[in-house]
Amino acid sequence: MTVDNADEVMAEYLLKGGKMLAKSCKICGYPLFEYKGETQCVICPLG
């Protein structure tokens, strides 16, 4: 995944009502999101 693509994915989750958290994924380093009541990494499938 490219940085531009990662930015697009994160922006999409924000537009859907997700909340970017101050914590980052231990695997890829991108911010974690709270979405539909779950904390998840929206970039890597393991986060």
Short mmCIF file of N, CA and C in Angstrom, two decimals:
data_model
loop_
_atom_site.label_atom_id
_atom_site.label_comp_id
_atom_site.label_asym_id
_atom_site.label_seq_id
_atom_site.Cartn_x
_atom_site.Cartn_y
_atom_site.Cartn_z
N MET A 1 0.85 -1.18 0.00
CA MET A 1 0.00 0.00 0.00
C MET A 1 0.89 1.23 0.00
N THR A 2 0.55 2.19 -0.83
CA THR A 2 1.32 3.43 -0.89
C THR A 2 0.83 4.40 0.17
N VAL A 3 1.63 5.41 0.45
CA VAL A 3 1.24 6.42 1.43
C VAL A 3 -0.02 7.15 0.96
N ASP A 4 -0.10 7.48 -0.33
CA ASP A 4 -1.28 8.16 -0.85
C ASP A 4 -2.52 7.30 -0.67
N ASN A 5 -2.40 6.02 -0.95
CA ASN A 5 -3.53 5.11 -0.80
C ASN A 5 -3.92 5.00 0.67
N ALA A 6 -2.95 4.95 1.57
CA ALA A 6 -3.24 4.87 3.00
C ALA A 6 -4.01 6.12 3.45
N ASP A 7 -3.60 7.27 2.95
CA ASP A 7 -4.30 8.52 3.29
C ASP A 7 -5.75 8.47 2.81
N GLU A 8 -5.97 7.92 1.63
CA GLU A 8 -7.33 7.81 1.10
C GLU A 8 -8.19 6.87 1.95
N VAL A 9 -7.61 5.76 2.37
CA VAL A 9 -8.34 4.80 3.20
C VAL A 9 -8.71 5.44 4.54
N MET A 10 -7.76 6.13 5.16
CA MET A 10 -8.04 6.78 6.45
C MET A 10 -9.10 7.87 6.29
N ALA A 11 -9.02 8.65 5.23
CA ALA A 11 -10.01 9.70 4.99
C ALA A 11 -11.40 9.10 4.80
N GLU A 12 -11.47 7.97 4.13
CA GLU A 12 -12.75 7.30 3.91
C GLU A 12 -13.38 6.88 5.24
N TYR A 13 -12.57 6.35 6.15
CA TYR A 13 -13.09 5.95 7.46
C TYR A 13 -13.54 7.16 8.27
N LEU A 14 -12.84 8.27 8.16
CA LEU A 14 -13.27 9.49 8.85
C LEU A 14 -14.61 9.97 8.31
N LEU A 15 -14.78 9.91 6.99
CA LEU A 15 -16.04 10.34 6.39
C LEU A 15 -17.19 9.41 6.77
N LYS A 16 -16.89 8.15 7.05
CA LYS A 16 -17.92 7.19 7.46
C LYS A 16 -18.28 7.33 8.93
N GLY A 17 -17.58 8.21 9.65
CA GLY A 17 -17.88 8.41 11.06
C GLY A 17 -16.87 7.79 12.01
N GLY A 18 -15.79 7.27 11.48
CA GLY A 18 -14.75 6.70 12.33
C GLY A 18 -13.99 7.80 13.06
N LYS A 19 -13.34 7.41 14.15
CA LYS A 19 -12.59 8.37 14.96
C LYS A 19 -11.13 7.93 15.01
N MET A 20 -10.23 8.82 14.59
CA MET A 20 -8.80 8.52 14.64
C MET A 20 -8.33 8.67 16.08
N LEU A 21 -7.64 7.65 16.56
CA LEU A 21 -7.18 7.64 17.94
C LEU A 21 -5.72 8.09 18.03
N ALA A 22 -5.29 8.43 19.23
CA ALA A 22 -3.91 8.87 19.45
C ALA A 22 -2.94 7.69 19.50
N LYS A 23 -3.45 6.47 19.44
CA LYS A 23 -2.61 5.27 19.47
C LYS A 23 -2.29 4.84 18.05
N SER A 24 -1.15 4.17 17.89
CA SER A 24 -0.79 3.70 16.55
C SER A 24 -0.69 2.17 16.53
N CYS A 25 -0.82 1.61 15.35
CA CYS A 25 -0.74 0.17 15.14
C CYS A 25 0.69 -0.30 15.43
N LYS A 26 0.82 -1.39 16.17
CA LYS A 26 2.14 -1.92 16.50
C LYS A 26 2.82 -2.56 15.29
N ILE A 27 2.04 -2.86 14.26
CA ILE A 27 2.59 -3.54 13.09
C ILE A 27 3.02 -2.55 12.01
N CYS A 28 2.10 -1.67 11.60
CA CYS A 28 2.41 -0.77 10.48
C CYS A 28 2.71 0.67 10.91
N GLY A 29 2.35 1.04 12.13
CA GLY A 29 2.66 2.38 12.63
C GLY A 29 1.63 3.45 12.31
N TYR A 30 0.60 3.10 11.53
CA TYR A 30 -0.45 4.08 11.23
C TYR A 30 -1.40 4.22 12.41
N PRO A 31 -2.13 5.34 12.50
CA PRO A 31 -3.05 5.53 13.62
C PRO A 31 -4.16 4.48 13.63
N LEU A 32 -4.58 4.12 14.85
CA LEU A 32 -5.72 3.23 15.00
C LEU A 32 -7.00 4.05 14.92
N PHE A 33 -8.07 3.41 14.52
CA PHE A 33 -9.37 4.06 14.41
C PHE A 33 -10.38 3.34 15.28
N GLU A 34 -11.33 4.10 15.81
CA GLU A 34 -12.50 3.50 16.45
C GLU A 34 -13.61 3.60 15.42
N TYR A 35 -14.13 2.44 15.03
CA TYR A 35 -15.17 2.40 14.00
C TYR A 35 -16.17 1.31 14.36
N LYS A 36 -17.42 1.69 14.42
CA LYS A 36 -18.51 0.77 14.78
C LYS A 36 -18.23 0.08 16.11
N GLY A 37 -17.71 0.85 17.07
CA GLY A 37 -17.49 0.33 18.41
C GLY A 37 -16.24 -0.51 18.59
N GLU A 38 -15.45 -0.67 17.55
CA GLU A 38 -14.23 -1.48 17.64
C GLU A 38 -13.01 -0.63 17.32
N THR A 39 -11.92 -0.90 18.02
CA THR A 39 -10.65 -0.25 17.72
C THR A 39 -9.92 -1.14 16.73
N GLN A 40 -9.52 -0.55 15.61
CA GLN A 40 -8.88 -1.35 14.57
C GLN A 40 -7.91 -0.52 13.75
N CYS A 41 -6.98 -1.22 13.11
CA CYS A 41 -6.12 -0.59 12.12
C CYS A 41 -6.84 -0.73 10.79
N VAL A 42 -7.01 0.36 10.08
CA VAL A 42 -7.72 0.31 8.79
C VAL A 42 -6.74 0.12 7.62
N ILE A 43 -5.46 0.02 7.93
CA ILE A 43 -4.44 -0.12 6.90
C ILE A 43 -3.97 -1.57 6.75
N CYS A 44 -3.57 -2.19 7.83
CA CYS A 44 -3.08 -3.57 7.73
C CYS A 44 -4.10 -4.54 8.34
N PRO A 45 -4.21 -5.73 7.80
CA PRO A 45 -5.23 -6.67 8.29
C PRO A 45 -4.92 -7.26 9.66
N LEU A 46 -3.70 -7.11 10.14
CA LEU A 46 -3.33 -7.72 11.42
C LEU A 46 -3.46 -6.77 12.60
N GLY A 47 -3.59 -5.48 12.32
CA GLY A 47 -3.60 -4.48 13.38
C GLY A 47 -4.85 -4.36 14.15
#
